[in-house]
PDB file of C-alpha atoms in Angstrom:
ATOM      1  CA  MET P  17       7.686   1.286 -66.799  1.00 63.00           C
ATOM      2  CA  GLU P  18       4.701  -0.785 -67.916  1.00 65.00           C
ATOM      3  CA  GLN P  19       5.556  -3.498 -65.364  1.00 68.00           C
ATOM      4  CA  GLN P  20       5.753  -0.858 -62.620  1.00 69.00           C
ATOM      5  CA  GLU P  21       2.318   0.487 -63.549  1.00 71.00           C
ATOM      6  CA  THR P  22       0.939  -3.064 -63.607  1.00 76.00           C
ATOM      7  CA  GLY P  23       2.422  -3.718 -60.161  1.00 73.00           C
ATOM      8  CA  ILE P  24       0.900  -0.518 -58.795  1.00 76.00           C
ATOM      9  CA  LEU P  25      -2.480  -1.447 -60.321  1.00 75.00           C
ATOM     10  CA  VAL P  26      -2.391  -4.956 -58.840  1.00 76.00           C
ATOM     11  CA  ALA P  27      -1.337  -3.560 -55.445  1.00 79.00           C
ATOM     12  CA  SER P  28      -4.139  -1.006 -55.621  1.00 82.00           C
ATOM     13  CA  ILE P  29      -6.683  -3.699 -56.486  1.00 85.00           C
ATOM     14  CA  ILE P  30      -5.452  -5.881 -53.627  1.00 86.00           C
ATOM     15  CA  LEU P  31      -5.603  -2.895 -51.275  1.00 84.00           C
ATOM     16  CA  VAL P  32      -9.185  -2.099 -52.354  1.00 84.00           C
ATOM     17  CA  ILE P  33     -10.177  -5.738 -51.913  1.00 88.00           C
ATOM     18  CA  LEU P  34      -8.622  -5.775 -48.431  1.00 86.00           C
ATOM     19  CA  VAL P  35     -10.431  -2.545 -47.515  1.00 84.00           C
ATOM     20  CA  VAL P  36     -13.726  -4.003 -48.801  1.00 85.00           C
ATOM     21  CA  ILE P  37     -13.128  -7.207 -46.821  1.00 88.00           C
ATOM     22  CA  ILE P  38     -12.302  -5.232 -43.675  1.00 87.00           C
ATOM     23  CA  ILE P  39     -15.400  -3.052 -44.102  1.00 88.00           C
ATOM     24  CA  GLY P  40     -17.498  -6.143 -44.762  1.00 85.00           C
ATOM     25  CA  LEU P  41     -16.150  -7.888 -41.682  1.00 85.00           C
ATOM     26  CA  PHE P  42     -16.767  -4.753 -39.613  1.00 85.00           C
ATOM     27  CA  ILE P  43     -20.369  -4.543 -40.855  1.00 87.00           C
ATOM     28  CA  ILE P  44     -20.919  -8.254 -40.109  1.00 87.00           C
ATOM     29  CA  PHE P  45     -19.413  -7.790 -36.647  1.00 82.00           C
ATOM     30  CA  GLN P  46     -21.630  -4.767 -35.958  1.00 82.00           C
ATOM     31  CA  LYS P  47     -24.735  -6.635 -37.116  1.00 82.00           C
ATOM     32  CA  ARG P  48     -23.836  -9.608 -34.913  1.00 82.00           C
ATOM     33  CA  LYS P  49     -23.155  -7.314 -31.975  1.00 80.00           C
ATOM     34  CA  ASN P  50     -26.455  -5.461 -32.478  1.00 79.00           C
ATOM     35  CA  SER P  51     -28.280  -8.784 -32.847  1.00 80.00           C
ATOM     36  CA  LEU P  52     -26.773 -10.058 -29.584  1.00 78.00           C
ATOM     37  CA  LEU P  53     -27.617  -6.800 -27.809  1.00 78.00           C
ATOM     38  CA  LEU P  54     -31.195  -6.997 -29.082  1.00 78.00           C
ATOM     39  CA  GLN P  55     -31.400 -10.657 -28.035  1.00 75.00           C
ATOM     40  CA  GLN P  56     -30.027  -9.767 -24.607  1.00 73.00           C
ATOM     41  CA  LYS P  57     -32.584  -6.965 -24.196  1.00 75.00           C
ATOM     42  CA  GLU P  58     -35.420  -9.319 -25.186  1.00 74.00           C
ATOM     43  CA  THR P  59     -34.147 -11.910 -22.719  1.00 70.00           C
ATOM     44  CA  GLU P  60     -34.004  -9.267 -19.990  1.00 72.00           C
ATOM     45  CA  LYS P  61     -37.580  -8.169 -20.794  1.00 74.00           C
ATOM     46  CA  LYS P  62     -38.837 -11.764 -20.598  1.00 74.00           C
ATOM     47  CA  PHE P  63     -36.957 -12.265 -17.343  1.00 70.00           C
ATOM     48  CA  GLU P  64     -38.394  -9.094 -15.785  1.00 75.00           C
ATOM     49  CA  LYS P  65     -41.883 -10.091 -16.931  1.00 74.00           C
ATOM     50  CA  ALA P  66     -41.436 -13.564 -15.425  1.00 74.00           C
ATOM     51  CA  ILE P  67     -40.200 -12.025 -12.155  1.00 72.00           C
ATOM     52  CA  ALA P  68     -43.248  -9.726 -12.014  1.00 70.00           C
ATOM     53  CA  GLU P  69     -45.615 -12.646 -12.682  1.00 73.00           C
ATOM     54  CA  THR P  70     -43.873 -14.741 -10.037  1.00 71.00           C
ATOM     55  CA  GLN P  71     -44.169 -11.956  -7.470  1.00 66.00           C
ATOM     56  CA  ILE P  72     -47.898 -11.679  -8.204  1.00 69.00           C
ATOM     57  CA  GLU P  73     -48.296 -15.463  -7.807  1.00 71.00           C
ATOM     58  CA  ILE P  74     -46.444 -15.391  -4.483  1.00 69.00           C
ATOM     59  CA  ARG P  75     -48.718 -12.592  -3.248  1.00 68.00           C
ATOM     60  CA  GLU P  76     -51.815 -14.510  -4.372  1.00 68.00           C
ATOM     61  CA  GLU P  77     -50.554 -17.653  -2.636  1.00 69.00           C
ATOM     62  CA  THR P  78     -49.839 -15.555   0.460  1.00 68.00           C
ATOM     63  CA  LEU P  79     -53.399 -14.211   0.469  1.00 69.00           C
ATOM     64  CA  ARG P  80     -54.750 -17.769   0.188  1.00 68.00           C
ATOM     65  CA  ASN P  81     -52.524 -18.784   3.087  1.00 67.00           C
ATOM     66  CA  ILE P  82     -53.806 -15.877   5.183  1.00 69.00           C
ATOM     67  CA  SER P  83     -57.387 -16.875   4.392  1.00 70.00           C
ATOM     68  CA  TRP P  84     -56.709 -20.475   5.469  1.00 66.00           C
ATOM     69  CA  GLU P  85     -55.015 -19.377   8.673  1.00 68.00           C
ATOM     70  CA  LEU P  86     -57.767 -16.940   9.616  1.00 73.00           C
ATOM     71  CA  HIS P  87     -60.549 -19.430   8.958  1.00 66.00           C
ATOM     72  CA  ASP P  88     -59.053 -22.786   9.910  1.00 66.00           C
ATOM     73  CA  ASN P  89     -56.674 -21.837  12.681  1.00 70.00           C
ATOM     74  CA  ILE P  90     -57.127 -18.467  14.339  1.00 75.00           C
ATOM     75  CA  GLY P  91     -60.890 -18.512  13.793  1.00 77.00           C
ATOM     76  CA  GLN P  92     -61.170 -21.871  15.507  1.00 74.00           C
ATOM     77  CA  LEU P  93     -58.990 -20.740  18.407  1.00 75.00           C
ATOM     78  CA  LEU P  94     -61.121 -17.649  18.975  1.00 80.00           C
ATOM     79  CA  THR P  95     -64.305 -19.745  18.781  1.00 82.00           C
ATOM     80  CA  LEU P  96     -62.812 -22.079  21.378  1.00 81.00           C
ATOM     81  CA  ALA P  97     -61.888 -19.090  23.567  1.00 81.00           C
ATOM     82  CA  LYS P  98     -65.476 -17.832  23.357  1.00 78.00           C
ATOM     83  CA  ILE P  99     -66.813 -21.226  24.474  1.00 82.00           C
ATOM     84  CA  GLN P 100     -64.269 -21.357  27.310  1.00 80.00           C
ATOM     85  CA  VAL P 101     -65.276 -17.862  28.475  1.00 82.00           C
ATOM     86  CA  ASN P 102     -68.904 -18.969  28.694  1.00 80.00           C
ATOM     87  CA  ILE P 103     -67.884 -22.046  30.730  1.00 80.00           C
ATOM     88  CA  ALA P 104     -65.608 -19.952  32.955  1.00 78.00           C
ATOM     89  CA  GLN P 105     -68.568 -17.807  34.006  1.00 76.00           C
ATOM     90  CA  ASP P 106     -69.811 -20.795  35.995  1.00 76.00           C
ATOM     91  CA  ASP P 107     -66.387 -22.247  36.760  1.00 76.00           C
ATOM     92  CA  PRO P 108     -63.691 -19.568  37.389  1.00 77.00           C
ATOM     93  CA  GLU P 109     -61.007 -22.246  37.462  1.00 74.00           C
ATOM     94  CA  LYS P 110     -61.441 -22.548  33.675  1.00 74.00           C
ATOM     95  CA  LEU P 111     -60.095 -18.997  33.191  1.00 79.00           C
ATOM     96  CA  GLU P 112     -56.559 -20.408  32.902  1.00 82.00           C
ATOM     97  CA  GLU P 113     -57.631 -22.369  29.824  1.00 83.00           C
ATOM     98  CA  VAL P 114     -59.080 -19.190  28.329  1.00 82.00           C
ATOM     99  CA  THR P 115     -55.753 -17.412  28.900  1.00 85.00           C
ATOM    100  CA  GLU P 116     -53.821 -20.222  27.235  1.00 84.00           C
ATOM    101  CA  THR P 117     -56.110 -20.216  24.196  1.00 83.00           C
ATOM    102  CA  ILE P 118     -55.910 -16.437  23.792  1.00 86.00           C
ATOM    103  CA  THR P 119     -52.106 -16.551  24.175  1.00 84.00           C
ATOM    104  CA  LYS P 120     -51.938 -19.177  21.451  1.00 79.00           C
ATOM    105  CA  SER P 121     -54.173 -17.021  19.240  1.00 81.00           C
ATOM    106  CA  LEU P 122     -51.822 -14.060  19.689  1.00 82.00           C
ATOM    107  CA  THR P 123     -48.841 -16.252  18.770  1.00 78.00           C
ATOM    108  CA  GLU P 124     -50.628 -17.358  15.613  1.00 75.00           C
ATOM    109  CA  LEU P 125     -51.457 -13.744  14.751  1.00 78.00           C
ATOM    110  CA  ARG P 126     -47.790 -12.777  15.074  1.00 72.00           C
ATOM    111  CA  SER P 127     -46.833 -15.626  12.745  1.00 70.00           C
ATOM    112  CA  LEU P 128     -49.527 -14.534  10.321  1.00 70.00           C
ATOM    113  CA  SER P 129     -48.249 -10.942  10.352  1.00 69.00           C
ATOM    114  CA  LYS P 130     -45.023 -12.171   8.752  1.00 64.00           C
ATOM    115  CA  LEU P 131     -47.030 -13.454   5.797  1.00 58.00           C
ATOM    116  CA  ILE P 132     -49.028 -10.232   5.416  1.00 61.00           C
ATOM    117  CA  ASN P 133     -45.947  -8.199   4.549  1.00 60.00           C
ATOM    118  CA  PRO P 134     -45.617  -8.397   0.722  1.00 52.00           C
ATOM    119  CA  ASP P 135     -41.847  -7.923   0.980  1.00 61.00           C
ATOM    120  CA  THR P 136     -41.361 -10.815   3.402  1.00 61.00           C
ATOM    121  CA  ILE P 137     -39.422 -12.883   0.878  1.00 58.00           C
ATOM    122  CA  LYS P 138     -37.048  -9.935   0.340  1.00 67.00           C
ATOM    123  CA  SER P 139     -36.397  -9.381   4.031  1.00 75.00           C
ATOM    124  CA  LEU P 140     -35.710 -13.061   4.724  1.00 81.00           C
ATOM    125  CA  SER P 141     -33.071 -15.419   3.438  1.00 87.00           C
ATOM    126  CA  LEU P 142     -34.269 -18.223   1.185  1.00 89.00           C
ATOM    127  CA  THR P 143     -33.876 -20.808   3.969  1.00 92.00           C
ATOM    128  CA  GLU P 144     -35.868 -18.629   6.382  1.00 89.00           C
ATOM    129  CA  ALA P 145     -38.675 -18.174   3.843  1.00 87.00           C
ATOM    130  CA  ILE P 146     -38.880 -21.938   3.209  1.00 92.00           C
ATOM    131  CA  THR P 147     -38.824 -22.569   6.966  1.00 92.00           C
ATOM    132  CA  LEU P 148     -41.816 -20.226   7.394  1.00 86.00           C
ATOM    133  CA  GLU P 149     -43.745 -22.342   4.886  1.00 87.00           C
ATOM    134  CA  ILE P 150     -42.760 -25.567   6.673  1.00 92.00           C
ATOM    135  CA  GLU P 151     -43.822 -24.147  10.037  1.00 87.00           C
ATOM    136  CA  ARG P 152     -47.163 -23.097   8.577  1.00 83.00           C
ATOM    137  CA  PHE P 153     -47.825 -26.583   7.189  1.00 87.00           C
ATOM    138  CA  ASN P 154     -47.179 -28.084  10.629  1.00 89.00           C
ATOM    139  CA  ARG P 155     -49.192 -25.432  12.427  1.00 81.00           C
ATOM    140  CA  MET P 156     -52.181 -25.977  10.146  1.00 77.00           C
ATOM    141  CA  GLN P 157     -51.637 -29.746  10.307  1.00 82.00           C
ATOM    142  CA  PHE P 158     -51.731 -29.955   6.518  1.00 82.00           C
ATOM    143  CA  ILE P 159     -48.816 -32.368   6.596  1.00 91.00           C
ATOM    144  CA  LYS P 160     -45.920 -33.329   8.861  1.00 94.00           C
ATOM    145  CA  ALA P 161     -43.058 -31.333   7.373  1.00 95.00           C
ATOM    146  CA  ALA P 162     -39.377 -30.953   8.265  1.00 96.00           C
ATOM    147  CA  ILE P 163     -36.436 -28.957   6.911  1.00 96.00           C
ATOM    148  CA  THR P 164     -32.687 -29.436   7.227  1.00 96.00           C
ATOM    149  CA  SER P 165     -30.074 -26.964   5.995  1.00 94.00           C
ATOM    150  CA  ASN P 166     -26.458 -25.999   6.314  1.00 92.00           C
ATOM    151  CA  GLU P 167     -24.962 -22.528   6.630  1.00 87.00           C
ATOM    152  CA  GLU P 168     -25.770 -20.112   3.808  1.00 84.00           C
ATOM    153  CA  ILE P 169     -22.287 -19.572   2.428  1.00 83.00           C
ATOM    154  CA  GLU P 170     -23.511 -17.631  -0.614  1.00 83.00           C
ATOM    155  CA  VAL P 171     -25.812 -14.599  -0.690  1.00 83.00           C
ATOM    156  CA  LEU P 172     -28.266 -15.189  -3.515  1.00 87.00           C
ATOM    157  CA  ASP P 173     -29.609 -12.579  -5.895  1.00 84.00           C
ATOM    158  CA  ASP P 174     -33.082 -11.391  -4.812  1.00 83.00           C
ATOM    159  CA  LYS P 175     -34.636 -12.292  -8.157  1.00 85.00           C
ATOM    160  CA  ALA P 176     -33.131 -15.773  -8.109  1.00 89.00           C
ATOM    161  CA  GLU P 177     -34.492 -16.260  -4.579  1.00 89.00           C
ATOM    162  CA  ILE P 178     -37.990 -15.280  -5.724  1.00 87.00           C
ATOM    163  CA  ILE P 179     -37.909 -17.764  -8.615  1.00 90.00           C
ATOM    164  CA  ILE P 180     -36.547 -20.603  -6.439  1.00 93.00           C
ATOM    165  CA  PHE P 181     -39.062 -19.927  -3.673  1.00 91.00           C
ATOM    166  CA  ARG P 182     -41.977 -19.954  -6.123  1.00 88.00           C
ATOM    167  CA  ILE P 183     -40.812 -23.255  -7.692  1.00 92.00           C
ATOM    168  CA  LEU P 184     -40.723 -24.870  -4.249  1.00 93.00           C
ATOM    169  CA  GLN P 185     -44.011 -23.271  -3.249  1.00 89.00           C
ATOM    170  CA  GLU P 186     -45.613 -24.769  -6.333  1.00 88.00           C
ATOM    171  CA  PHE P 187     -44.241 -28.206  -5.476  1.00 93.00           C
ATOM    172  CA  PHE P 188     -45.441 -27.900  -1.854  1.00 92.00           C
ATOM    173  CA  THR P 189     -48.920 -26.858  -2.983  1.00 86.00           C
ATOM    174  CA  ASN P 190     -49.213 -29.852  -5.281  1.00 87.00           C
ATOM    175  CA  THR P 191     -47.979 -32.147  -2.506  1.00 91.00           C
ATOM    176  CA  ILE P 192     -50.638 -30.898  -0.087  1.00 88.00           C
ATOM    177  CA  LYS P 193     -53.489 -30.806  -2.607  1.00 85.00           C
ATOM    178  CA  HIS P 194     -52.909 -33.895  -4.720  1.00 85.00           C
ATOM    179  CA  SER P 195     -50.347 -36.322  -3.280  1.00 88.00           C
ATOM    180  CA  LYS P 196     -52.249 -37.528  -0.174  1.00 90.00           C
ATOM    181  CA  ALA P 197     -48.870 -37.431   1.560  1.00 93.00           C
ATOM    182  CA  THR P 198     -48.438 -37.405   5.333  1.00 94.00           C
ATOM    183  CA  ASN P 199     -44.762 -36.395   5.341  1.00 95.00           C
ATOM    184  CA  LEU P 200     -42.697 -33.806   3.514  1.00 96.00           C
ATOM    185  CA  ASP P 201     -38.922 -33.529   3.963  1.00 97.00           C
ATOM    186  CA  VAL P 202     -36.869 -30.630   2.602  1.00 97.00           C
ATOM    187  CA  ASP P 203     -33.077 -30.346   2.510  1.00 97.00           C
ATOM    188  CA  VAL P 204     -31.344 -27.070   1.585  1.00 96.00           C
ATOM    189  CA  HIS P 205     -27.624 -27.513   0.969  1.00 96.00           C
ATOM    190  CA  TYR P 206     -25.146 -24.797  -0.003  1.00 94.00           C
ATOM    191  CA  ASP P 207     -22.108 -26.220  -1.809  1.00 92.00           C
ATOM    192  CA  ALA P 208     -19.031 -24.209  -2.753  1.00 89.00           C
ATOM    193  CA  ASP P 209     -20.288 -23.545  -6.278  1.00 91.00           C
ATOM    194  CA  LYS P 210     -24.019 -24.302  -6.185  1.00 93.00           C
ATOM    195  CA  LEU P 211     -27.190 -24.526  -4.144  1.00 95.00           C
ATOM    196  CA  VAL P 212     -28.956 -27.898  -4.104  1.00 96.00           C
ATOM    197  CA  ILE P 213     -32.484 -28.216  -2.708  1.00 97.00           C
ATOM    198  CA  HIS P 214     -34.147 -31.606  -2.400  1.00 97.00           C
ATOM    199  CA  ALA P 215     -37.749 -32.089  -1.287  1.00 97.00           C
ATOM    200  CA  LYS P 216     -39.640 -35.379  -1.101  1.00 96.00           C
ATOM    201  CA  ASP P 217     -43.119 -36.460  -0.029  1.00 96.00           C
ATOM    202  CA  ASN P 218     -44.454 -39.937   0.763  1.00 94.00           C
ATOM    203  CA  GLY P 219     -47.617 -39.543  -1.296  1.00 92.00           C
ATOM    204  CA  VAL P 220     -49.277 -41.686  -3.930  1.00 91.00           C
ATOM    205  CA  GLY P 221     -46.796 -40.679  -6.630  1.00 88.00           C
ATOM    206  CA  PHE P 222     -47.413 -41.183 -10.340  1.00 84.00           C
ATOM    207  CA  ASP P 223     -46.047 -42.939 -13.409  1.00 77.00           C
ATOM    208  CA  GLN P 224     -43.719 -40.430 -15.074  1.00 70.00           C
ATOM    209  CA  ILE P 225     -44.028 -42.095 -18.486  1.00 69.00           C
ATOM    210  CA  ASP P 226     -47.708 -42.904 -18.779  1.00 64.00           C
ATOM    211  CA  CYS P 227     -49.493 -40.701 -16.264  1.00 59.00           C
ATOM    212  CA  PRO P 228     -51.027 -37.528 -17.780  1.00 53.00           C
ATOM    213  CA  THR P 229     -50.838 -35.789 -14.401  1.00 49.00           C
ATOM    214  CA  LYS P 230     -47.138 -35.341 -15.034  1.00 49.00           C
ATOM    215  CA  ARG P 231     -48.057 -32.176 -16.872  1.00 50.00           C
ATOM    216  CA  GLY P 232     -50.774 -31.397 -14.335  1.00 51.00           C
ATOM    217  CA  ILE P 233     -48.317 -30.992 -11.462  1.00 50.00           C
ATOM    218  CA  GLY P 234     -46.627 -28.198 -13.382  1.00 68.00           C
ATOM    219  CA  LEU P 235     -43.342 -29.966 -14.168  1.00 75.00           C
ATOM    220  CA  SER P 236     -42.712 -28.020 -17.371  1.00 78.00           C
ATOM    221  CA  ASN P 237     -43.720 -24.781 -15.648  1.00 81.00           C
ATOM    222  CA  MET P 238     -41.226 -25.362 -12.825  1.00 86.00           C
ATOM    223  CA  GLN P 239     -38.478 -26.286 -15.273  1.00 86.00           C
ATOM    224  CA  ASN P 240     -39.125 -23.186 -17.395  1.00 85.00           C
ATOM    225  CA  ARG P 241     -38.879 -21.012 -14.299  1.00 87.00           C
ATOM    226  CA  GLY P 242     -35.608 -22.710 -13.459  1.00 90.00           C
ATOM    227  CA  LYS P 243     -34.183 -21.945 -16.904  1.00 88.00           C
ATOM    228  CA  LEU P 244     -34.662 -18.222 -16.243  1.00 87.00           C
ATOM    229  CA  ILE P 245     -31.893 -18.382 -13.635  1.00 90.00           C
ATOM    230  CA  ASP P 246     -29.908 -21.268 -15.159  1.00 90.00           C
ATOM    231  CA  ALA P 247     -31.204 -23.659 -12.505  1.00 93.00           C
ATOM    232  CA  ILE P 248     -31.899 -27.330 -13.205  1.00 94.00           C
ATOM    233  CA  VAL P 249     -35.209 -28.672 -11.889  1.00 93.00           C
ATOM    234  CA  GLN P 250     -35.704 -32.440 -11.810  1.00 93.00           C
ATOM    235  CA  ILE P 251     -38.853 -34.188 -10.622  1.00 90.00           C
ATOM    236  CA  THR P 252     -38.937 -37.916  -9.989  1.00 90.00           C
ATOM    237  CA  SER P 253     -41.940 -39.969  -8.962  1.00 89.00           C
ATOM    238  CA  GLN P 254     -43.052 -43.546  -8.641  1.00 86.00           C
ATOM    239  CA  LYS P 255     -46.502 -44.918  -7.942  1.00 87.00           C
ATOM    240  CA  GLY P 256     -46.946 -45.577  -4.255  1.00 87.00           C
ATOM    241  CA  LYS P 257     -43.505 -44.170  -3.403  1.00 88.00           C
ATOM    242  CA  GLY P 258     -44.064 -40.430  -3.503  1.00 92.00           C
ATOM    243  CA  THR P 259     -42.666 -37.553  -5.520  1.00 93.00           C
ATOM    244  CA  ALA P 260     -39.381 -35.667  -5.197  1.00 95.00           C
ATOM    245  CA  ILE P 261     -37.935 -32.472  -6.617  1.00 95.00           C
ATOM    246  CA  THR P 262     -34.251 -31.601  -6.897  1.00 96.00           C
ATOM    247  CA  LEU P 263     -33.316 -28.022  -7.747  1.00 96.00           C
ATOM    248  CA  THR P 264     -29.688 -27.236  -8.585  1.00 96.00           C
ATOM    249  CA  TYR P 265     -28.726 -23.573  -8.849  1.00 95.00           C
ATOM    250  CA  PRO P 266     -25.129 -22.676  -9.819  1.00 93.00           C
ATOM    251  CA  TYR P 267     -23.945 -19.403  -8.310  1.00 89.00           C
ATOM    252  CA  LYS P 268     -22.077 -18.396 -11.474  1.00 73.00           C
ATOM    253  CA  LYS P 269     -24.032 -18.267 -14.721  1.00 54.00           C
ATOM    254  CA  GLU P 270     -21.659 -19.403 -17.491  1.00 45.00           C
ATOM    255  CA  SER P 271     -24.225 -18.842 -20.235  1.00 39.00           C
ATOM    256  CA  SER P 272     -24.828 -15.225 -19.164  1.00 41.00           C
ATOM    257  CA  MET P 273     -21.079 -14.582 -18.889  1.00 39.00           C
ATOM    258  CA  ALA P 274     -20.523 -16.030 -22.347  1.00 38.00           C
ATOM    259  CA  LEU P 275     -23.190 -13.776 -23.822  1.00 35.00           C
ATOM    260  CA  ASP P 276     -21.665 -10.704 -22.171  1.00 43.00           C
ATOM    261  CA  ASN P 277     -18.226 -11.634 -23.527  1.00 44.00           C
ATOM    262  CA  GLU P 278     -19.572 -12.025 -27.056  1.00 38.00           C
ATOM    263  CA  VAL P 279     -21.262  -8.641 -26.898  1.00 38.00           C
ATOM    264  CA  ASN P 280     -18.139  -6.946 -25.540  1.00 44.00           C
TER     265      ASN P 280
END
């Protein structure tokens, strides 16, 4: 009888210990799950904030572009048209030149109207948006630029497109302002599992190890933007041989999927 009571007591103790362990494990699991959910929410907030800031930067860059086009391109064309009109008063044969200049001005205004729309980047594919920038550089004679691309086999998320476009826009701006380059080549290539964009200028370049302008060209800023969408941004440069950027964006985000799995 005493052995039976001892057995029941031991079994009861073991059962209580098991229940405590199970409850403890459940509490730990819930805390981990809540921590992951909180971390995910914070990550989402940072991402949304970064997207909003990027959109503002794109709009500001767009306004600067419009200002340049109005002053340096369309303004000059209209000034030329005015001069030609004055000449044509004495020489009617010059009216054809006036017509050509005004027609060119209208073409430029139509191109500019695409930039004025704040939702342009949303209504265009990424390749189309980059092509608009390239065309503008050539039109304004900032630099001789060219783009090559293959078929867009993957429809990108709008937010990822905004981040990628801003990274490239930042690189282009630095090329035009600081590199003293005469050529800019951009290649947009859609692979089966990733998007790879490579852009290179023939500017003065810089020493990646010793040159303090490495930080000045916004390398860390571009890389941090890339991390928001799990994209890898690499910049290479060499004195006298120009600067290049390679952006690799995988369509499927393994890190995000892993986080979702852990939470679920």
